[in-house]
CSV table of C-alpha atoms and ligand atoms in Angstrom, one decimal:
chain,number,residue,atom,x,y,z
A,1,MET,CA,-19.6,-10.9,-7.2
A,2,ALA,CA,-20.2,-8.2,-4.6
A,3,ASN,CA,-18.9,-5.3,-2.6
A,4,ILE,CA,-17.3,-6.2,0.8
A,5,VAL,CA,-18.2,-3.9,3.6
A,6,LEU,CA,-16.6,-3.8,7.0
A,7,LYS,CA,-18.8,-1.9,9.6
A,8,ASN,CA,-17.3,-0.7,12.9
A,9,ILE,CA,-15.0,-3.7,13.1
A,10,THR,CA,-12.9,-4.0,16.3
A,11,LYS,CA,-10.7,-7.0,17.2
A,12,ARG,CA,-9.2,-7.3,20.6
A,13,PHE,CA,-6.7,-10.0,21.7
A,14,GLY,CA,-6.8,-9.6,25.5
A,15,GLN,CA,-5.4,-6.2,26.2
A,16,VAL,CA,-4.3,-5.6,22.6
A,17,THR,CA,-6.6,-3.9,20.2
A,18,ALA,CA,-5.4,-5.2,16.9
A,19,VAL,CA,-8.1,-3.5,14.8
A,20,ASP,CA,-10.0,-0.4,16.1
A,21,ASN,CA,-13.5,0.6,14.8
A,22,PHE,CA,-12.6,-0.1,11.2
A,23,ASN,CA,-14.9,0.9,8.4
A,24,LEU,CA,-14.3,0.1,4.7
A,25,GLU,CA,-16.2,-0.5,1.6
A,26,ILE,CA,-14.3,-2.5,-1.0
A,27,GLU,CA,-15.9,-2.3,-4.5
A,28,ASP,CA,-16.6,-5.4,-6.5
A,29,GLY,CA,-13.8,-6.1,-8.9
A,30,SER,CA,-11.3,-3.7,-7.3
A,31,PHE,CA,-7.7,-4.3,-6.2
A,32,ALA,CA,-7.8,-3.1,-2.5
A,33,THR,CA,-4.6,-3.1,-0.5
A,34,LEU,CA,-4.2,-3.0,3.3
A,35,LEU,CA,-0.9,-1.1,3.9
A,36,GLY,CA,0.9,-0.3,7.1
A,37,PRO,CA,3.8,-1.0,9.3
A,38,SER,CA,4.3,-4.4,11.1
A,39,GLY,CA,1.7,-5.0,13.8
A,40,CYS,CA,-0.8,-2.4,12.5
A,41,GLY,CA,-3.6,-5.0,12.1
A,42,LYS,CA,-3.5,-5.9,8.3
A,43,THR,CA,-3.4,-9.6,8.6
A,44,THR,CA,-6.0,-9.6,11.4
A,45,THR,CA,-8.3,-7.6,9.1
A,46,LEU,CA,-7.7,-10.1,6.2
A,47,ARG,CA,-8.3,-13.1,8.5
A,48,MET,CA,-11.6,-11.6,9.7
A,49,ILE,CA,-12.7,-11.1,6.1
A,50,ALA,CA,-11.8,-14.7,5.3
A,51,GLY,CA,-13.7,-15.9,8.4
A,52,LEU,CA,-10.5,-17.3,10.1
A,53,GLU,CA,-10.9,-14.8,13.0
A,54,ASP,CA,-14.0,-13.4,14.6
A,55,PRO,CA,-14.2,-9.7,15.2
A,56,THR,CA,-14.9,-8.7,18.8
A,57,GLU,CA,-17.4,-6.1,17.5
A,58,GLY,CA,-18.9,-5.1,14.2
A,59,GLU,CA,-20.3,-6.6,11.0
A,60,ILE,CA,-18.9,-7.9,7.7
A,61,TRP,CA,-21.1,-7.9,4.6
A,62,VAL,CA,-20.4,-9.5,1.2
A,63,GLY,CA,-23.0,-8.0,-1.1
A,64,ASP,CA,-26.4,-8.3,0.6
A,65,GLN,CA,-25.2,-11.2,2.7
A,66,CYS,CA,-24.1,-10.5,6.3
A,67,VAL,CA,-21.2,-13.0,6.9
A,68,PHE,CA,-20.5,-11.8,10.4
A,69,SER,CA,-22.4,-9.8,13.0
A,70,SER,CA,-21.3,-9.7,16.6
A,71,GLU,CA,-24.7,-8.2,17.6
A,72,ARG,CA,-27.0,-10.6,15.7
A,73,GLY,CA,-24.7,-13.6,16.2
A,74,GLU,CA,-24.4,-14.2,12.5
A,75,TYR,CA,-21.4,-16.2,11.1
A,76,VAL,CA,-20.8,-17.7,7.7
A,77,PRO,CA,-17.8,-20.2,7.9
A,78,PRO,CA,-14.7,-19.6,5.7
A,79,GLY,CA,-15.6,-22.4,3.2
A,80,LYS,CA,-18.9,-20.7,2.4
A,81,ARG,CA,-17.6,-17.2,1.8
A,82,LYS,CA,-16.3,-18.0,-1.7
A,83,MET,CA,-12.9,-16.5,-1.0
A,84,GLY,CA,-9.5,-17.9,-1.7
A,85,LEU,CA,-6.5,-17.1,0.5
A,86,VAL,CA,-2.8,-17.1,-0.4
A,87,PHE,CA,-0.3,-16.7,2.4
A,88,GLN,CA,3.3,-15.5,2.4
A,89,SER,CA,4.5,-19.2,2.7
A,90,TYR,CA,3.1,-21.1,-0.3
A,91,ALA,CA,2.8,-24.5,1.4
A,92,LEU,CA,2.6,-26.5,-1.8
A,93,TRP,CA,2.3,-30.2,-1.5
A,94,PRO,CA,6.0,-31.4,-2.1
A,95,HIS,CA,5.0,-34.9,-3.2
A,96,LEU,CA,2.5,-33.7,-5.8
A,97,THR,CA,3.2,-32.3,-9.3
A,98,VAL,CA,2.3,-28.8,-10.2
A,99,PHE,CA,-0.8,-30.2,-12.0
A,100,ASP,CA,-1.9,-32.1,-8.9
A,101,ASN,CA,-1.2,-29.2,-6.6
A,102,ILE,CA,-3.4,-26.9,-8.7
A,103,ALA,CA,-6.1,-29.6,-9.2
A,104,PHE,CA,-6.2,-30.6,-5.5
A,105,GLY,CA,-9.2,-28.6,-4.5
A,106,LEU,CA,-11.3,-29.7,-7.5
A,107,THR,CA,-10.4,-33.3,-6.9
A,108,ILE,CA,-11.4,-33.1,-3.3
A,109,ALA,CA,-14.7,-31.5,-4.5
A,110,LYS,CA,-15.1,-34.6,-6.7
A,111,ARG,CA,-15.4,-32.6,-9.9
A,112,PRO,CA,-15.4,-34.9,-13.1
A,113,ALA,CA,-11.9,-35.7,-14.3
A,114,SER,CA,-12.4,-33.9,-17.6
A,115,GLU,CA,-13.4,-30.7,-15.9
A,116,VAL,CA,-10.5,-30.9,-13.4
A,117,LYS,CA,-8.1,-31.3,-16.4
A,118,SER,CA,-9.5,-28.5,-18.5
A,119,ARG,CA,-9.8,-26.0,-15.6
A,120,THR,CA,-6.3,-26.8,-14.3
A,121,ILE,CA,-4.7,-26.4,-17.7
A,122,ALA,CA,-6.7,-23.1,-18.4
A,123,ILE,CA,-5.6,-21.5,-15.1
A,124,ALA,CA,-2.0,-22.6,-15.5
A,125,LYS,CA,-2.0,-20.9,-18.9
A,126,VAL,CA,-3.2,-17.6,-17.4
A,127,LEU,CA,-0.4,-17.7,-14.9
A,128,GLN,CA,2.1,-18.8,-17.6
A,129,ILE,CA,3.1,-22.0,-15.9
A,130,GLY,CA,1.4,-24.3,-18.5
A,131,ASP,CA,4.8,-25.9,-19.4
A,132,LEU,CA,5.6,-26.8,-15.7
A,133,LEU,CA,2.6,-29.0,-15.0
A,134,GLU,CA,4.7,-32.2,-14.7
A,135,ARG,CA,7.3,-30.7,-12.3
A,136,TYR,CA,7.4,-31.0,-8.5
A,137,PRO,CA,7.6,-27.9,-6.3
A,138,SER,CA,11.3,-28.5,-5.5
A,139,GLU,CA,12.0,-28.1,-9.2
A,140,LEU,CA,10.5,-24.6,-9.4
A,141,SER,CA,11.9,-21.1,-8.7
A,142,GLY,CA,10.3,-19.0,-5.9
A,143,GLY,CA,8.3,-17.0,-8.4
A,144,GLN,CA,7.0,-20.1,-10.2
A,145,GLN,CA,6.0,-21.7,-6.8
A,146,GLN,CA,4.2,-18.5,-6.0
A,147,ARG,CA,2.2,-18.7,-9.2
A,148,VAL,CA,1.3,-22.3,-8.5
A,149,ALA,CA,0.0,-21.2,-5.1
A,150,ILE,CA,-2.1,-18.5,-6.8
A,151,ALA,CA,-3.3,-20.9,-9.5
A,152,ARG,CA,-4.3,-23.4,-6.9
A,153,VAL,CA,-6.6,-20.8,-5.3
A,154,LEU,CA,-7.9,-19.3,-8.5
A,155,VAL,CA,-8.9,-22.6,-10.0
A,156,MET,CA,-11.6,-22.8,-7.4
A,157,GLU,CA,-13.0,-19.6,-8.9
A,158,PRO,CA,-13.2,-17.6,-5.7
A,159,GLU,CA,-15.2,-14.4,-6.0
A,160,VAL,CA,-12.6,-12.7,-3.8
A,161,LEU,CA,-8.8,-13.4,-3.7
A,162,LEU,CA,-7.1,-12.6,-0.4
A,163,LEU,CA,-3.3,-12.3,-0.6
A,164,ASP,CA,-1.2,-11.8,2.5
A,165,GLU,CA,2.3,-10.6,1.6
A,166,PRO,CA,2.6,-13.2,-1.2
A,167,LEU,CA,5.7,-11.6,-2.7
A,168,SER,CA,7.8,-11.0,0.4
A,169,ASN,CA,9.9,-14.2,-0.1
A,170,LEU,CA,11.0,-13.2,-3.6
A,171,ASP,CA,14.0,-11.1,-4.6
A,172,SER,CA,13.4,-7.6,-5.7
A,173,LYS,CA,13.6,-8.2,-9.5
A,174,LEU,CA,11.2,-11.1,-9.3
A,175,ARG,CA,8.9,-9.1,-7.0
A,176,MET,CA,8.7,-6.4,-9.7
A,177,ASP,CA,7.9,-8.9,-12.4
A,178,MET,CA,5.2,-10.5,-10.2
A,179,ARG,CA,3.6,-7.2,-9.4
A,180,ALA,CA,3.0,-6.8,-13.2
A,181,GLU,CA,1.7,-10.4,-13.4
A,182,LEU,CA,-0.7,-9.9,-10.5
A,183,LYS,CA,-2.0,-6.7,-12.0
A,184,ARG,CA,-2.6,-8.4,-15.4
A,185,LEU,CA,-4.2,-11.3,-13.6
A,186,HIS,CA,-6.6,-9.0,-11.8
A,187,LEU,CA,-7.7,-7.5,-15.1
A,188,GLU,CA,-8.0,-10.9,-16.8
A,189,THR,CA,-10.0,-12.6,-14.0
A,190,GLY,CA,-12.1,-9.6,-12.9
A,191,SER,CA,-12.0,-10.9,-9.4
A,192,THR,CA,-11.9,-8.7,-6.3
A,193,ILE,CA,-8.4,-8.8,-4.8
A,194,ILE,CA,-7.6,-7.8,-1.2
A,195,TYR,CA,-3.9,-7.6,-0.7
A,196,VAL,CA,-1.9,-7.1,2.4
A,197,THR,CA,1.6,-5.5,2.4
A,198,HIS,CA,3.9,-3.3,4.3
A,199,ASP,CA,5.6,-2.3,1.1
A,200,GLN,CA,4.3,1.1,-0.1
A,201,LEU,CA,5.7,0.7,-3.6
A,202,GLU,CA,3.7,-2.6,-4.0
A,203,ALA,CA,0.6,-0.8,-2.8
A,204,LEU,CA,1.1,2.2,-5.1
A,205,THR,CA,1.9,0.2,-8.2
A,206,MET,CA,-0.9,-2.4,-8.1
A,207,SER,CA,-3.9,-1.1,-6.2
A,208,SER,CA,-7.1,0.6,-7.3
A,209,HIS,CA,-7.6,1.7,-3.6
A,210,VAL,CA,-5.3,1.6,-0.6
A,211,ALA,CA,-6.2,1.5,3.1
A,212,VAL,CA,-3.4,3.0,5.1
A,213,MET,CA,-3.4,1.6,8.7
A,214,ASP,CA,-1.6,2.5,11.8
A,215,LYS,CA,-2.1,0.9,15.3
A,216,GLY,CA,-5.3,-0.8,14.1
A,217,ILE,CA,-6.8,2.5,12.9
A,218,LEU,CA,-7.6,3.4,9.3
A,219,GLN,CA,-5.7,6.5,8.4
A,220,GLN,CA,-6.8,6.9,4.8
A,221,TRP,CA,-8.8,5.0,2.1
A,222,ALA,CA,-8.3,6.4,-1.4
A,223,PRO,CA,-6.7,5.6,-4.8
A,224,PRO,CA,-2.9,5.4,-4.5
A,225,MET,CA,-2.0,8.6,-6.3
A,226,SER,CA,-4.5,10.5,-4.2
A,227,ILE,CA,-2.8,9.2,-1.1
A,228,TYR,CA,0.5,10.2,-2.5
A,229,SER,CA,-0.5,13.7,-3.5
A,230,GLU,CA,-3.1,14.4,-0.8
A,231,PRO,CA,-2.1,12.4,2.3
A,232,ALA,CA,-4.7,12.8,4.9
A,233,ASN,CA,-2.3,13.2,7.8
A,234,ILE,CA,1.4,13.2,8.7
A,235,PHE,CA,1.6,9.4,9.2
A,236,THR,CA,0.4,8.7,5.7
A,237,ALA,CA,2.6,11.4,4.2
A,238,ASP,CA,5.6,10.0,5.9
A,239,PHE,CA,4.8,6.3,5.3
A,240,ILE,CA,4.2,6.7,1.6
A,241,GLY,CA,7.0,7.9,-0.7
A,242,ASN,CA,10.7,7.2,-1.3
A,243,PRO,CA,12.7,9.1,-0.2
A,244,ARG,CA,10.7,10.1,2.8
A,245,ILE,CA,8.8,13.4,2.7
A,246,ASN,CA,10.6,16.4,4.3
A,247,LEU,CA,8.6,17.5,7.4
A,248,ILE,CA,9.4,20.8,8.9
A,249,ASP,CA,7.7,22.5,11.9
A,250,GLY,CA,6.5,26.0,11.1
A,251,VAL,CA,3.7,28.6,11.5
A,252,LEU,CA,1.0,29.7,9.1
A,253,VAL,CA,0.8,33.5,9.1
A,254,LYS,CA,-1.2,36.1,7.2
A,255,SER,CA,0.8,38.1,4.8
A,256,GLY,CA,-1.4,40.9,3.4
A,257,GLU,CA,-4.5,39.1,1.9
A,258,ALA,CA,-2.6,35.9,1.4
A,259,TRP,CA,-1.2,33.2,3.7
A,260,GLU,CA,2.4,32.3,4.2
A,261,ILE,CA,4.1,29.3,5.8
A,262,VAL,CA,7.3,30.2,7.8
A,263,ALA,CA,9.3,27.0,8.5
A,264,GLY,CA,12.9,27.3,9.3
A,265,GLU,CA,14.6,29.2,6.6
A,266,LEU,CA,11.6,28.8,4.2
A,267,ARG,CA,8.9,31.3,3.6
A,268,LEU,CA,6.3,29.8,1.2
A,269,PRO,CA,3.0,31.0,-0.1
A,270,PHE,CA,0.1,28.8,1.0
A,271,VAL,CA,-3.1,27.9,-0.7
A,272,SER,CA,-5.3,25.3,0.9
A,273,GLN,CA,-5.2,21.9,-0.9
A,274,THR,CA,-8.4,20.7,0.6
A,275,GLY,CA,-10.3,24.0,0.1
A,276,THR,CA,-10.3,24.7,3.8
A,277,THR,CA,-11.2,28.4,3.9
A,278,SER,CA,-11.2,29.0,7.7
A,279,VAL,CA,-7.4,29.0,7.9
A,280,ARG,CA,-6.1,31.0,10.9
A,281,GLU,CA,-2.7,31.8,12.2
A,282,GLN,CA,-1.4,28.6,13.8
A,283,LYS,CA,1.4,26.1,14.2
A,284,VAL,CA,1.7,23.7,11.3
A,285,THR,CA,3.9,21.0,9.9
A,286,LEU,CA,5.1,21.7,6.3
A,287,GLY,CA,5.4,18.6,4.1
A,288,LEU,CA,7.6,18.8,0.9
A,289,ARG,CA,8.3,15.7,-1.2
A,290,ALA,CA,11.9,15.4,-2.4
A,291,GLU,CA,10.8,15.7,-6.1
A,292,ASP,CA,8.9,18.9,-5.3
A,293,LEU,CA,12.2,20.7,-4.6
A,294,PHE,CA,14.6,21.9,-7.3
A,295,LEU,CA,18.1,23.1,-7.0
A,296,SER,CA,20.1,26.0,-8.6
A,297,ARG,CA,23.8,26.9,-8.3
A,298,GLU,CA,22.8,30.6,-8.6
A,299,PRO,CA,20.7,32.7,-6.3
A,300,GLY,CA,17.3,33.9,-7.6
A,301,PRO,CA,13.8,35.0,-6.6
A,302,ASP,CA,12.0,32.6,-4.2
A,303,LEU,CA,15.2,30.5,-3.8
A,304,PHE,CA,16.6,29.7,-0.4
A,305,GLU,CA,20.4,29.4,0.3
A,306,GLY,CA,21.8,26.2,1.8
A,307,THR,CA,24.8,24.0,1.5
A,308,VAL,CA,25.2,20.5,0.0
A,309,TYR,CA,25.2,18.0,2.9
A,310,SER,CA,25.6,14.8,0.9
A,311,VAL,CA,25.0,13.4,-2.6
A,312,LEU,CA,23.4,10.0,-3.1
A,313,PRO,CA,23.3,8.8,-6.7
A,314,ALA,CA,20.6,6.2,-7.4
A,315,GLY,CA,21.0,5.3,-11.1
A,316,SER,CA,18.4,7.4,-12.9
A,317,GLU,CA,18.1,10.0,-10.1
A,318,TRP,CA,20.2,11.6,-7.4
A,319,TYR,CA,19.1,12.3,-3.8
A,320,ILE,CA,20.7,15.4,-2.5
A,321,LYS,CA,20.7,16.3,1.2
A,322,ILE,CA,20.8,20.0,1.8
A,323,GLN,CA,21.6,21.8,5.0
A,324,LEU,CA,19.1,24.7,5.2
A,325,GLY,CA,19.5,26.5,8.5
A,326,GLU,CA,18.8,23.9,11.2
A,327,GLU,CA,17.1,21.5,8.8
A,328,VAL,CA,18.5,18.9,6.4
A,329,LEU,CA,16.1,18.5,3.4
A,330,THR,CA,16.2,15.8,0.7
A,331,ALA,CA,15.8,16.8,-2.9
A,332,THR,CA,15.5,14.4,-5.9
A,333,ILE,CA,17.2,15.6,-9.1
A,334,TYR,CA,17.1,13.8,-12.4
A,335,SER,CA,20.5,14.9,-14.0
A,336,ASP,CA,23.9,14.9,-12.5
A,337,MET,CA,24.8,18.4,-11.2
A,338,ASN,CA,28.1,17.1,-10.1
A,339,LEU,CA,27.6,18.7,-6.7
A,340,LYS,CA,30.3,18.8,-4.1
A,341,ILE,CA,29.8,18.4,-0.3
A,342,ASP,CA,29.6,21.8,1.5
A,343,GLU,CA,29.2,23.9,-1.7
A,344,PRO,CA,26.5,26.6,-1.6
A,345,ILE,CA,23.2,25.6,-3.3
A,346,TRP,CA,19.9,27.4,-3.7
A,347,VAL,CA,16.6,25.5,-3.2
A,348,GLY,CA,13.3,26.2,-4.8
A,349,VAL,CA,9.9,24.6,-4.1
A,350,PHE,CA,7.1,23.8,-6.6
A,351,LYS,CA,4.5,25.8,-4.9
A,352,ASP,CA,1.4,23.9,-6.0
A,353,LYS,CA,2.9,20.8,-4.3
A,354,ILE,CA,3.2,22.2,-0.8
A,355,LYS,CA,1.5,20.2,1.9
A,356,CYS,CA,0.6,21.7,5.2
A,357,PHE,CA,-0.8,19.8,8.3
A,358,ASP,CA,-2.4,21.5,11.2
A,359,GLN,CA,-2.0,20.8,14.9
A,360,GLU,CA,-4.8,18.2,14.7
A,361,ASP,CA,-2.7,16.4,12.1
A,362,LYS,CA,-5.1,17.1,9.2
A,363,LEU,CA,-4.1,18.2,5.7
A,364,LEU,CA,-5.1,21.8,5.2
B,401,ATP,P1,2.8,-7.9,10.1
B,401,ATP,O1,3.1,-7.0,8.9
B,401,ATP,O2,4.0,-7.9,11.0
B,401,ATP,O3,2.3,-9.2,9.7
B,401,ATP,P2,0.1,-6.9,10.7
B,401,ATP,O4,-0.1,-5.5,10.4
B,401,ATP,O5,-0.4,-7.9,9.8
B,401,ATP,O6,1.7,-7.1,11.0
B,401,ATP,P3,-1.4,-8.3,12.7
B,401,ATP,O7,-0.7,-9.6,12.5
B,401,ATP,O8,-2.8,-8.1,12.3
B,401,ATP,O9,-0.5,-7.1,12.2
B,401,ATP,O10,-1.3,-8.0,14.3
B,401,ATP,C1,-1.9,-6.8,14.9
B,401,ATP,C2,-1.7,-6.8,16.4
B,401,ATP,O11,-2.4,-7.9,17.0
B,401,ATP,C3,-0.2,-7.0,16.8
B,401,ATP,O12,0.0,-6.2,17.9
B,401,ATP,C4,-0.2,-8.5,17.1
B,401,ATP,O13,0.8,-8.7,18.1
B,401,ATP,C5,-1.6,-8.7,17.7
B,401,ATP,N1,-2.0,-10.1,17.5
B,401,ATP,C6,-2.2,-10.7,16.3
B,401,ATP,N2,-2.7,-11.9,16.4
B,401,ATP,C7,-2.7,-12.2,17.7
B,401,ATP,C8,-3.1,-13.3,18.5
B,401,ATP,N3,-3.5,-14.4,18.0
B,401,ATP,N4,-3.0,-13.2,19.9
B,401,ATP,C9,-2.6,-12.0,20.5
B,401,ATP,N5,-2.2,-10.9,19.8
B,401,ATP,C10,-2.3,-11.0,18.4
């Protein structure tokens, strides 16, 4: 097993730059997720790691082996990279049983029958499909087919498992179950997983590290909760989190010895999250997550008066839209305040959660 390192990887398709000077070091045994909107270059990056696509420029290393270098003309073919790939469409053999689907690669590799049998049964047990081995794919649910597709790859004992949106064909309940299964599988097998998704919840719940991508460019590479609480820029802050983060244009001004953000109706004290000391008066974008706002029916110190714009119950929580001057902010509350549209409401902010981005789009 080994770290996977991408060095200055660029991939161009004619005029389109799908991946732009991408650098990443994926640690051995980690669960790394490539996350971003459609067309941001996730699949292209995964295919380059697998060896199915050649970078236009750059190098890819697996441990101390260079598997691709544009400069030195090095290229290790996909079959020799010890990686297993699972796509969104499972493409199981319809005329083979689950057992034969899983055993296919071992049979082709001419492994002894006893080994094929024992490895197939063992991996089916890990994926909890041991009682389905005699069935055909058409007799399985989507989630079961998906597990067969993963078992078929895992049985070959790849050092790295590459998964391209493998859950996107499943309904939301099954997706949630499969996230838990994949996370367990990762722990049980200890293999490195590189996972592609545009679903931020999937990335947050499963990964040890997330690479947020936009237009082929890496925006941030960090553990999921760091990305959530300290997004490197506005794109990342906006892409991660549900409901979306409130973003308000404002200015950062000096108020005595301290700093204050004035954004619309809000005046909030500011302490740099990143330890940036050379703050100066400047235009900024204020970022407030919905759960970092709280509501009160009474006025009070450091509360800002607005009106209830709409109330969106979501089972265990409520999303409240509040008109505050020109802005409409979203707040998440966790008990029913029985709010009525257009009633007055006071908004408070958990001050240690304030995010502030400068004009260069960097978190201050
Ligand atoms: P999605 O989530 O929709 O699958 P993605 O983030 O995986 O998107 P890619 O499939 O990597 O994005 O595509 C990145 C960019 O490269 C897109 O603009 C796409 O149109 C372009 N692209 C990908 N493959 C090719 C190709 N074979 N020829 C030309 N352009 C391509």
